[in-house]
């Protein structure tokens, strides 16, 4: 069929059901964006490309549908870097479209020229450049297929002078490859280990959420074995929170119940997880990873198996299919050893942790430090972060999708939310970018307008995304609710400063004259400031009502004392020793 290159490109998008694109408009992409409306593709023009990428991540993670990132060549594309790497570690299948400076001028250092393929080579699951206009549909089809199969962002690089070319092309059909159920022998070996286990524990990761039917398959397996189910760091939605076998999240500020139960395991089934460090490092001073337990690790990527922990059985495959395969191979008596005692133990440990968590009001100081004590004395009538999270839980609907940013106050909340189903908890993941909370929840709301959504961010991280308030209030954008924890500091870094740098606070303090609620109001949104638990619960309830019924966005600025939770990286930092010494008098003067 005779058509233009941009027509071929858009027709391929239609064949794959890619209905949403995120970015900022630019001349290098205008030949295709011009026909987006006619094709049924919505272009969401954010205030910054980095935020647009987080929106795409949030949309795809909330819906399971692929979305597209696209912007102007050069600086528009470089602004996607953080979002693309975030999506890579979140295993989010996204289409990254990077219009390139024209072929005829490339290498001359022309306007908005940069090596876009080299830039993303370790940030995408796959990348390919279009070498000839006639191949544009073929390459795009392959890139989309790779993104889906490898569950990560994939890049197509298109020289901008390849647009508006007439070509003869036969549009290829979408390529869908069936995922693996795992090797027959390895699945049987896993079943045999679990047959003989006295204290089996299942650890669900992101792969369970991404796998079709993964949560249901892991639930059936857990019930057959009578095994408690922990979830990895920032994957609280990987198992139903109300299930009696749900133990909670491991890792930083996670569930002590999960940590205690997995520490007693003799066999661990790590299902759909690469066992990242934040899901295995000590928490609350507990060294909970069971060093002597047999480990079965299931991951769709063979390169991740055995990378961080010694594996007894490794299985390359889809989480749901592998779980169903193991279940089918179990003996009739699997899980019967000590089943009743194990059930009692799970209930007792969960109850003890729930009582402890509900009574936690304040953060502890390390020996030799007094910052949290001073923070409470300085603002005795202000909420602590844990008070705020309890107030939030009182108003947060069970069906809500939430997003979290990177930062101390968000991380303190890791143990609080649980969910009835997957794709309801969005978090920045192991790349750890600030500024994720607001744009990702906007993307989620675009994909799931029927559900209430709430974003969370500390005031430092929110400052990176605050410009999106100028974009999301337009009539075509959906209403969301955003909570900003306001304590006027970069909390995680400040906790490091108290522990290892003698309260020498360099770059940790924020401007106390700035009001994010005021900025929201100036952008035509609703802005509310709260100082008590009751006011926060009421404000969140009203904001969700306003979001769902009045279609209006509310930013809630939560005023907190300056208490600081656990540091992120006890494993990576230590108190420095000065040897030569530094003296201001040594500074050269011109």
Coordinates of C-alpha atoms in Angstrom, one line a residue:
X1 CA 0.0 0.0 0.0
X2 CA 1.2 3.5 -0.8
X3 CA 1.4 5.9 2.2
X4 CA 3.7 8.3 4.0
X5 CA 6.1 7.2 6.7
X6 CA 4.1 9.0 9.3
X7 CA 0.9 7.3 8.2
X8 CA 2.7 3.9 8.4
X9 CA 4.0 4.7 11.8
X10 CA 0.6 5.7 13.2
X11 CA -1.1 2.7 11.6
X12 CA 1.3 0.4 13.4
X13 CA 0.5 2.2 16.7
X14 CA -3.2 1.6 16.0
X15 CA -2.6 -2.1 15.3
X16 CA -1.0 -2.4 18.7
X17 CA -3.6 -0.4 20.6
X18 CA -1.3 2.4 21.7
X19 CA -3.7 5.1 22.5
X20 CA -1.7 7.5 24.7
X21 CA 1.5 9.5 24.1
X22 CA 3.3 11.6 26.7
X23 CA 5.8 14.4 26.1
X24 CA 6.3 17.9 24.9
X25 CA 5.5 19.0 21.4
X26 CA 8.4 19.6 19.0
X27 CA 9.0 20.1 15.3
X28 CA 10.8 16.7 14.9
X29 CA 7.6 14.8 15.9
X30 CA 4.9 17.1 14.4
X31 CA 4.4 15.0 11.3
X32 CA 3.0 12.2 13.4
X33 CA 1.4 14.2 16.2
X34 CA -0.5 16.1 13.5
X35 CA -2.4 12.8 12.8
X36 CA -2.7 11.6 16.4
X37 CA -6.3 13.0 16.8
X38 CA -7.5 11.4 13.6
X39 CA -6.0 8.1 14.8
X40 CA -7.6 8.2 18.2
X41 CA -4.3 8.8 20.0
X42 CA -4.2 11.4 22.8
X43 CA -1.1 13.4 23.3
X44 CA -0.6 14.5 26.9
X45 CA 1.7 17.6 26.8
X46 CA 3.3 17.8 30.2
X47 CA 5.3 20.7 31.7
X48 CA 8.6 18.7 31.5
X49 CA 9.5 15.6 29.5
X50 CA 10.9 13.8 32.6
X51 CA 7.4 14.1 34.2
X52 CA 5.8 13.0 31.0
X53 CA 7.9 9.8 31.2
X54 CA 6.7 9.2 34.7
X55 CA 3.2 9.7 33.5
X56 CA 3.7 7.0 30.9
X57 CA 5.1 4.7 33.5
X58 CA 2.1 5.3 35.8
X59 CA -0.4 4.8 33.0
X60 CA 1.1 1.5 31.8
X61 CA 1.6 0.1 35.3
X62 CA -2.0 1.0 36.3
X63 CA -3.6 -0.5 33.2
X64 CA -1.2 -3.0 31.7
X65 CA -1.5 -1.2 28.4
X66 CA 1.6 0.1 26.6
X67 CA 1.9 3.9 26.2
X68 CA 4.4 6.0 24.3
X69 CA 7.0 8.7 25.2
X70 CA 7.9 11.2 22.5
X71 CA 9.5 14.6 22.4
X72 CA 11.7 16.9 20.4
X73 CA 15.1 15.5 19.3
X74 CA 18.1 16.6 21.4
X75 CA 17.2 18.3 24.7
X76 CA 13.6 17.0 24.7
X77 CA 14.9 13.5 24.4
X78 CA 17.6 13.9 27.0
X79 CA 15.0 15.0 29.5
X80 CA 13.5 11.5 29.3
X81 CA 16.6 9.8 30.7
X82 CA 15.6 9.5 34.3
X83 CA 12.1 8.3 33.5
X84 CA 13.3 5.7 31.0
X85 CA 15.8 4.2 33.5
X86 CA 13.1 4.2 36.1
X87 CA 10.7 2.3 33.8
X88 CA 13.6 -0.1 33.0
X89 CA 13.9 -1.1 36.7
X90 CA 10.1 -1.1 37.1
X91 CA 9.9 -3.6 34.2
X92 CA 7.4 -1.3 32.5
X93 CA 6.9 -2.0 28.8
X94 CA 6.9 1.4 27.2
X95 CA 7.6 2.7 23.6
X96 CA 10.3 5.3 23.6
X97 CA 10.2 7.2 20.3
X98 CA 13.2 9.4 19.8
X99 CA 13.2 11.6 16.7
X100 CA 16.8 12.1 15.6
X101 CA 18.6 15.1 14.0
X102 CA 18.5 14.7 10.3
X103 CA 20.7 12.1 8.6
X104 CA 22.1 14.6 6.2
X105 CA 23.5 16.9 8.9
X106 CA 24.3 14.3 11.7
X107 CA 27.9 14.6 13.0
X108 CA 28.1 18.3 12.1
X109 CA 27.2 19.4 15.6
X110 CA 24.0 20.9 14.4
X111 CA 21.0 22.3 16.2
X112 CA 19.7 19.9 19.0
X113 CA 22.0 17.0 18.0
X114 CA 23.0 14.3 20.5
X115 CA 23.9 10.6 20.3
X116 CA 20.4 9.3 21.2
X117 CA 21.2 5.7 20.8
X118 CA 24.3 5.7 23.0
X119 CA 22.4 7.7 25.5
X120 CA 19.8 5.0 26.2
X121 CA 21.8 1.9 25.5
X122 CA 21.9 0.7 29.1
X123 CA 18.5 2.1 30.0
X124 CA 16.2 0.2 27.6
X125 CA 15.4 -3.5 27.1
X126 CA 15.9 -3.1 23.3
X127 CA 16.7 -0.3 20.8
X128 CA 16.8 0.0 17.1
X129 CA 17.3 2.8 14.6
X130 CA 15.4 3.1 11.4
X131 CA 17.9 2.8 8.5
X132 CA 15.6 3.5 5.6
X133 CA 12.1 5.1 5.4
X134 CA 10.7 2.0 3.8
X135 CA 11.5 0.0 7.0
X136 CA 9.7 2.2 9.5
X137 CA 6.7 -0.1 10.0
X138 CA 8.9 -3.2 10.3
X139 CA 11.2 -1.7 12.9
X140 CA 8.4 -0.2 14.9
X141 CA 6.6 -3.5 15.1
X142 CA 9.7 -5.3 16.3
X143 CA 10.5 -2.6 18.9
X144 CA 6.9 -2.9 20.3
X145 CA 7.2 -6.7 20.4
X146 CA 10.5 -6.5 22.3
X147 CA 9.1 -4.0 24.9
X148 CA 6.3 -6.4 25.6
X149 CA 8.4 -9.6 25.6
X150 CA 11.2 -8.2 27.7
X151 CA 8.8 -6.1 29.9
X152 CA 10.8 -2.9 29.7
X153 CA 11.1 0.3 27.7
X154 CA 12.2 -0.1 24.1
X155 CA 13.5 2.6 21.8
X156 CA 13.0 3.4 18.1
X157 CA 15.2 6.2 16.8
X158 CA 13.9 7.9 13.7
X159 CA 16.0 10.5 11.7
X160 CA 13.6 13.5 11.4
X161 CA 14.2 13.7 7.6
X162 CA 12.6 10.3 7.3
X163 CA 9.1 11.8 7.9
X164 CA 6.9 13.0 5.1
X165 CA 8.4 10.4 2.7
X166 CA 6.1 8.3 0.5
X167 CA 6.7 4.6 0.7
X168 CA 5.2 1.3 -0.5
X169 CA 4.7 -0.9 2.6
X170 CA 2.8 -4.0 3.7
X171 CA 2.0 -3.4 7.4
X172 CA 3.2 -6.3 9.5
X173 CA 0.9 -7.9 12.0
X174 CA 1.6 -7.6 15.8
X175 CA 4.0 -10.3 17.1
X176 CA 2.9 -11.9 20.3
X177 CA 5.2 -14.6 21.8
X178 CA 3.9 -16.9 24.5
X179 CA 5.7 -16.7 27.8
X180 CA 7.5 -19.7 29.3
X181 CA 6.0 -21.9 32.0
X182 CA 9.5 -22.7 33.1
X183 CA 11.6 -25.8 32.5
X184 CA 9.9 -29.1 33.3
X185 CA 12.8 -30.4 35.4
X186 CA 13.3 -27.2 37.4
X187 CA 9.6 -26.9 38.2
X188 CA 9.5 -30.5 39.5
X189 CA 12.6 -29.8 41.5
X190 CA 11.0 -26.8 43.1
X191 CA 7.9 -28.8 43.9
X192 CA 10.0 -31.5 45.6
X193 CA 11.7 -28.9 47.8
X194 CA 8.4 -27.4 48.8
X195 CA 7.0 -30.9 49.5
X196 CA 9.6 -31.5 52.1
X197 CA 9.5 -28.0 53.6
X198 CA 8.5 -27.5 57.3
X199 CA 8.3 -23.7 57.1
X200 CA 7.8 -22.7 53.4
X201 CA 7.6 -18.9 52.7
X202 CA 6.6 -17.3 49.4
X203 CA 8.1 -13.9 48.4
X204 CA 6.2 -12.2 45.7
X205 CA 7.8 -9.6 43.5
X206 CA 6.8 -7.3 40.6
X207 CA 6.6 -10.3 38.2
X208 CA 3.6 -11.6 40.1
X209 CA 1.8 -8.3 39.4
X210 CA 2.9 -8.1 35.8
X211 CA 2.0 -11.8 35.0
X212 CA -1.6 -12.4 33.9
X213 CA -3.2 -14.2 36.8
X214 CA 0.0 -14.1 38.9
X215 CA -1.6 -13.1 42.1
X216 CA -4.3 -15.7 41.9
X217 CA -1.8 -18.4 41.1
X218 CA 0.5 -17.5 44.0
X219 CA -2.6 -17.4 46.3
X220 CA -3.6 -20.9 45.3
X221 CA -0.1 -22.2 45.9
X222 CA 0.2 -20.4 49.2
X223 CA -3.1 -21.8 50.4
X224 CA -2.1 -25.4 49.4
X225 CA 1.2 -25.1 51.3
X226 CA -0.2 -23.0 54.2
X227 CA 2.7 -20.7 53.5
X228 CA 2.9 -17.0 54.5
X229 CA 3.4 -14.6 51.6
X230 CA 5.8 -11.7 51.9
X231 CA 6.1 -9.0 49.2
X232 CA 9.2 -7.2 47.9
X233 CA 10.0 -3.6 48.7
X234 CA 7.5 -1.3 47.0
X235 CA 5.4 -4.2 45.8
X236 CA 2.6 -4.1 48.5
X237 CA 0.0 -4.9 45.9
X238 CA 1.5 -8.2 44.9
X239 CA -0.8 -10.1 47.2
X240 CA -4.2 -9.3 48.7
X241 CA -3.7 -7.4 52.0
X242 CA -6.8 -9.0 53.6
X243 CA -5.7 -12.6 53.1
X244 CA -4.7 -14.4 56.3
X245 CA -1.5 -15.6 54.7
X246 CA -0.3 -12.0 53.7
X247 CA 2.6 -11.1 55.9
X248 CA 3.5 -7.7 54.4
X249 CA 6.4 -6.0 52.7
X250 CA 10.1 -6.7 53.4
X251 CA 12.8 -4.1 53.3
X252 CA 13.1 -0.6 54.4
X253 CA 10.4 0.4 56.9
X254 CA 8.5 -2.8 56.0
X255 CA 6.6 -5.3 58.0
X256 CA 8.2 -6.9 61.1
X257 CA 5.8 -9.7 60.7
X258 CA 7.1 -10.5 57.2
X259 CA 10.7 -10.2 58.4
X260 CA 10.1 -12.6 61.4
X261 CA 8.2 -15.2 59.3
X262 CA 10.8 -15.3 56.5
X263 CA 13.6 -15.5 59.0
X264 CA 12.1 -18.9 60.1
X265 CA 11.8 -20.3 56.6
X266 CA 13.5 -23.5 55.5
X267 CA 12.4 -23.0 51.9
X268 CA 11.8 -19.7 50.2
X269 CA 10.0 -19.4 46.9
X270 CA 11.0 -16.1 45.4
X271 CA 8.3 -15.7 42.7
X272 CA 8.7 -13.1 40.0
X273 CA 11.5 -11.2 41.7
X274 CA 15.2 -10.5 41.1
X275 CA 15.7 -10.2 44.9
X276 CA 16.9 -6.6 44.9
X277 CA 19.0 -5.4 47.9
X278 CA 16.2 -3.3 49.3
X279 CA 14.0 -6.4 49.7
X280 CA 16.7 -8.3 51.6
X281 CA 18.7 -5.8 53.6
X282 CA 18.2 -5.7 57.4
X283 CA 15.2 -3.7 58.7
X284 CA 14.5 -2.4 62.2
X285 CA 17.9 -3.9 63.2
X286 CA 16.6 -7.4 62.1
X287 CA 18.8 -9.6 60.0
X288 CA 15.8 -11.4 58.6
X289 CA 17.1 -13.1 55.4
X290 CA 17.3 -16.9 56.2
X291 CA 20.9 -17.7 55.1
X292 CA 20.4 -21.5 55.5
X293 CA 17.1 -21.8 53.7
X294 CA 16.8 -23.4 50.3
X295 CA 15.9 -20.8 47.7
X296 CA 13.8 -21.2 44.6
X297 CA 14.0 -18.2 42.4
X298 CA 11.6 -17.6 39.5
X299 CA 12.3 -14.7 37.1
X300 CA 11.5 -14.1 33.5
X301 CA 15.0 -12.9 32.9
X302 CA 17.7 -15.6 33.4
X303 CA 20.4 -12.9 34.0
X304 CA 18.7 -12.0 37.3
X305 CA 18.6 -15.5 38.8
X306 CA 21.2 -16.1 41.4
X307 CA 22.6 -12.6 41.0
X308 CA 22.1 -11.5 44.7
X309 CA 21.4 -14.7 46.6
X310 CA 22.6 -18.4 46.4
X311 CA 19.9 -20.4 44.5
X312 CA 19.0 -24.0 45.0
X313 CA 16.6 -24.1 42.1
X314 CA 16.4 -21.4 39.4
X315 CA 13.4 -21.2 37.1
X316 CA 13.2 -19.0 34.0
X317 CA 9.6 -18.3 33.3
X318 CA 6.3 -16.4 33.8
X319 CA 5.3 -16.2 37.5
X320 CA 1.7 -17.3 37.0
X321 CA 2.6 -20.3 34.8
X322 CA 5.4 -21.4 37.0
X323 CA 3.3 -21.1 40.2
X324 CA 0.5 -23.2 38.5
X325 CA 3.1 -25.8 37.4
X326 CA 4.6 -26.1 40.9
X327 CA 1.1 -26.5 42.3
X328 CA 0.3 -29.3 39.9
X329 CA 3.5 -31.2 40.8
X330 CA 3.1 -31.0 44.6
X331 CA 2.2 -34.2 46.4
X332 CA -1.1 -34.7 48.2
X333 CA 0.5 -34.0 51.5
X334 CA 2.5 -30.9 50.6
X335 CA 2.3 -28.3 53.4
X336 CA 0.7 -30.6 55.9
X337 CA 3.7 -30.8 58.2
X338 CA 2.9 -28.4 61.1
X339 CA 0.1 -26.7 59.1
X340 CA -2.1 -25.7 62.1
X341 CA 0.9 -24.6 64.2
X342 CA 2.2 -22.5 61.2
X343 CA -1.2 -20.9 60.8
X344 CA -1.3 -20.0 64.5
X345 CA 2.2 -18.6 64.3
X346 CA 1.3 -16.4 61.2
X347 CA -1.7 -15.0 63.0
X348 CA 0.2 -14.3 66.2
X349 CA 3.1 -12.6 64.5
X350 CA 0.8 -10.5 62.3
X351 CA -1.4 -9.4 65.2
X352 CA 1.7 -8.4 67.3
X353 CA 3.0 -6.3 64.4
X354 CA -0.4 -4.7 63.7
X355 CA -0.6 -3.6 67.4
X356 CA 2.9 -2.3 67.4
X357 CA 2.4 -0.4 64.1
X358 CA -0.8 1.2 65.3
X359 CA 1.0 2.5 68.4
X360 CA 4.0 3.9 66.7
X361 CA 3.9 7.7 66.9
X362 CA 7.6 8.8 66.7
X363 CA 11.0 8.0 65.3
X364 CA 13.9 6.8 67.4
X365 CA 17.3 8.4 67.6
X366 CA 20.5 6.4 67.2
X367 CA 22.8 6.3 70.2
X368 CA 24.7 9.6 70.4
X369 CA 22.2 11.6 68.3
X370 CA 19.2 13.7 69.4
X371 CA 17.7 15.1 66.3
X372 CA 14.2 13.5 66.6
X373 CA 14.0 14.4 70.3
X374 CA 14.8 18.0 69.4
X375 CA 12.3 18.0 66.5
X376 CA 9.5 16.9 68.8
X377 CA 10.4 19.6 71.3
X378 CA 10.6 22.3 68.6
X379 CA 7.1 21.6 67.3
X380 CA 5.2 19.7 70.1
X381 CA 1.8 20.3 68.5
X382 CA 2.7 19.2 65.0
X383 CA 2.0 15.8 63.5
X384 CA 4.8 13.3 63.2
X385 CA 5.1 11.3 59.9
X386 CA 3.6 8.2 61.4
X387 CA 0.6 10.2 62.8
X388 CA 0.0 11.5 59.3
X389 CA 0.1 8.0 57.7
X390 CA -2.4 6.7 60.3
X391 CA -4.7 9.6 59.5
X392 CA -4.3 8.9 55.7
X393 CA -5.2 5.2 56.2
X394 CA -8.4 6.2 57.9
X395 CA -9.6 8.0 54.7
X396 CA -8.0 6.1 51.9
X397 CA -10.5 4.0 49.9
X398 CA -9.6 0.3 49.5
X399 CA -9.9 0.6 45.7
X400 CA -7.6 3.6 45.4
X401 CA -4.5 3.6 43.3
X402 CA -1.6 5.4 45.1
X403 CA 1.8 6.5 44.1
X404 CA 4.8 7.2 46.3
X405 CA 7.8 9.4 45.8
X406 CA 11.4 8.8 47.0
X407 CA 12.1 10.4 50.4
X408 CA 12.0 9.9 54.2
X409 CA 8.4 10.6 54.9
X410 CA 7.1 8.5 52.0
X411 CA 9.4 5.6 53.0
X412 CA 8.1 5.7 56.6
X413 CA 4.7 4.9 55.1
X414 CA 6.0 1.6 53.4
X415 CA 4.3 -0.6 56.0
X416 CA 0.9 1.0 56.0
X417 CA -0.9 0.5 52.7
X418 CA -2.2 -2.9 51.4
X419 CA -4.4 -3.7 48.5
X420 CA -7.0 -6.1 47.3
X421 CA -5.5 -6.4 43.8
X422 CA -2.5 -5.6 41.8
X423 CA -1.6 -2.5 39.8
X424 CA -2.7 -0.2 42.6
X425 CA 0.7 0.7 44.1
X426 CA 3.1 2.8 42.1
X427 CA 6.5 3.6 43.5
X428 CA 9.8 4.9 41.9
X429 CA 11.6 1.5 42.2
X430 CA 15.2 0.9 42.5
X431 CA 16.5 3.7 40.3
X432 CA 15.1 5.9 43.0
X433 CA 14.1 9.2 41.2
X434 CA 12.6 12.1 43.1
X435 CA 9.6 13.8 41.5
X436 CA 7.8 10.5 40.6
X437 CA 4.7 10.7 42.9
X438 CA 2.7 13.4 41.2
X439 CA 3.2 12.6 37.5
X440 CA 2.9 8.9 37.9
X441 CA -0.5 9.2 39.6
X442 CA -1.7 11.5 36.8
X443 CA -0.8 8.8 34.3
X444 CA -2.6 6.2 36.4
X445 CA -5.7 8.4 36.5
X446 CA -5.6 8.8 32.7
X447 CA -5.7 5.0 32.4
X448 CA -8.2 4.4 35.3
X449 CA -10.6 7.4 35.5
X450 CA -13.1 5.2 37.3
X451 CA -10.9 4.9 40.4
X452 CA -9.7 7.4 43.0
X453 CA -6.0 8.1 42.9
X454 CA -3.7 9.7 45.5
X455 CA -0.1 10.7 45.0
X456 CA 2.4 11.1 47.9
X457 CA 5.6 13.1 48.0
X458 CA 7.9 14.8 50.4
X459 CA 8.4 18.5 49.9
X460 CA 12.0 18.1 48.5
X461 CA 11.0 15.6 45.9
X462 CA 7.8 17.4 45.1
X463 CA 9.8 20.5 44.2
X464 CA 11.2 18.6 41.2
X465 CA 7.7 18.0 39.8
X466 CA 5.9 21.1 41.0
X467 CA 5.9 22.6 37.5
X468 CA 3.3 19.9 36.5
X469 CA 0.7 21.9 38.5
X470 CA 0.9 24.4 35.6
X471 CA -0.1 21.6 33.2
X472 CA -2.6 19.3 34.8
X473 CA -5.4 21.8 35.6
X474 CA -6.5 22.1 32.0
X475 CA -10.0 20.9 31.1
X476 CA -8.9 17.8 29.3
X477 CA -6.7 16.5 32.2
X478 CA -8.3 14.3 34.8
X479 CA -8.6 15.3 38.5
X480 CA -6.2 13.7 41.0
X481 CA -5.4 14.1 44.7
X482 CA -1.8 14.9 45.8
X483 CA -0.4 14.9 49.3
X484 CA 2.8 16.7 50.0
X485 CA 4.5 16.1 53.4
X486 CA 5.9 19.5 54.4
X487 CA 8.8 19.5 56.8
X488 CA 11.1 22.0 55.0
X489 CA 14.0 19.6 54.6
X490 CA 15.5 16.9 52.4
X491 CA 14.8 14.3 55.1
X492 CA 16.8 11.2 54.0
X493 CA 19.9 13.3 53.5
X494 CA 19.4 15.1 56.8
X495 CA 19.2 11.8 58.6
X496 CA 22.5 10.9 57.1
X497 CA 23.9 14.2 58.3
X498 CA 22.8 13.5 61.9
X499 CA 24.3 10.0 61.8
X500 CA 27.6 10.5 60.1
X501 CA 28.3 14.2 59.7
X502 CA 27.7 15.7 63.2
X503 CA 24.6 17.7 62.2
X504 CA 26.5 19.5 59.5
X505 CA 23.5 20.2 57.3
X506 CA 24.8 21.0 53.8
X507 CA 22.0 21.5 51.2
X508 CA 19.3 19.9 53.3
X509 CA 17.2 22.9 54.2
X510 CA 14.2 24.1 52.2
X511 CA 12.5 27.6 52.0
X512 CA 10.0 27.9 54.8
X513 CA 8.2 30.8 52.9
X514 CA 7.1 28.6 50.1
X515 CA 3.5 27.3 50.2
X516 CA 2.8 24.4 47.8
X517 CA -1.0 24.8 48.6
X518 CA -0.6 28.4 47.6
X519 CA 1.1 27.4 44.3
X520 CA -1.7 24.9 43.6
X521 CA -4.3 27.7 44.1
X522 CA -2.3 30.0 41.8
X523 CA -2.5 27.3 39.2
X524 CA -6.3 27.1 39.5
X525 CA -6.3 24.0 41.6
X526 CA -7.6 23.4 45.1
X527 CA -4.9 23.8 47.8
X528 CA -5.4 22.9 51.4
X529 CA -3.0 23.0 54.4
X530 CA -3.5 20.8 57.4
X531 CA -1.8 20.4 60.8
X532 CA -3.7 17.7 62.7
X533 CA -4.6 14.1 62.1
X534 CA -8.4 14.9 62.2
X535 CA -7.9 17.7 59.7
X536 CA -5.9 15.5 57.4
X537 CA -8.4 12.7 57.4
X538 CA -11.2 15.1 56.7
X539 CA -9.3 16.9 53.9
X540 CA -8.4 13.6 52.2
X541 CA -12.0 12.4 52.3
X542 CA -13.2 15.7 50.8
X543 CA -10.4 15.7 48.2
X544 CA -11.4 12.2 47.0
X545 CA -15.0 13.2 46.9
X546 CA -14.1 16.3 44.9
X547 CA -11.9 14.3 42.6
X548 CA -14.6 11.7 41.8
X549 CA -17.7 13.9 41.8
X550 CA -16.6 17.4 40.9
X551 CA -13.6 16.5 38.7
X552 CA -11.3 18.9 40.6
X553 CA -7.7 18.4 41.6
X554 CA -6.7 19.0 45.3
X555 CA -3.2 19.4 46.7
X556 CA -3.0 18.7 50.5
X557 CA 0.0 20.2 52.2
X558 CA 0.6 18.3 55.4
X559 CA 2.6 20.2 57.9
X560 CA 4.9 17.9 59.9
X561 CA 7.5 18.1 62.6
X562 CA 11.0 17.3 61.4
X563 CA 11.3 13.8 62.8
X564 CA 13.4 11.5 60.5
X565 CA 13.0 7.8 59.9
X566 CA 15.6 5.2 59.3
X567 CA 18.4 6.1 56.9
X568 CA 18.2 4.4 53.5
X569 CA 21.7 3.2 53.3
X570 CA 23.2 2.0 56.6
X571 CA 25.0 -0.6 54.4
X572 CA 26.7 2.0 52.2
X573 CA 27.8 4.8 54.6
X574 CA 30.0 5.3 57.6
X575 CA 31.4 8.2 59.6
X576 CA 34.3 9.8 57.7
X577 CA 37.7 10.4 59.2
X578 CA 39.5 13.6 58.4
X579 CA 43.2 13.1 57.8
X580 CA 44.8 16.1 56.2
X581 CA 42.1 18.5 57.5
X582 CA 40.4 21.3 55.6
X583 CA 41.0 25.0 56.3
X584 CA 39.0 27.9 54.8
X585 CA 42.2 29.9 54.8
X586 CA 43.6 27.6 52.0
X587 CA 41.1 29.0 49.5
X588 CA 42.9 30.8 46.7
X589 CA 42.0 34.5 46.2
X590 CA 42.2 36.1 42.8

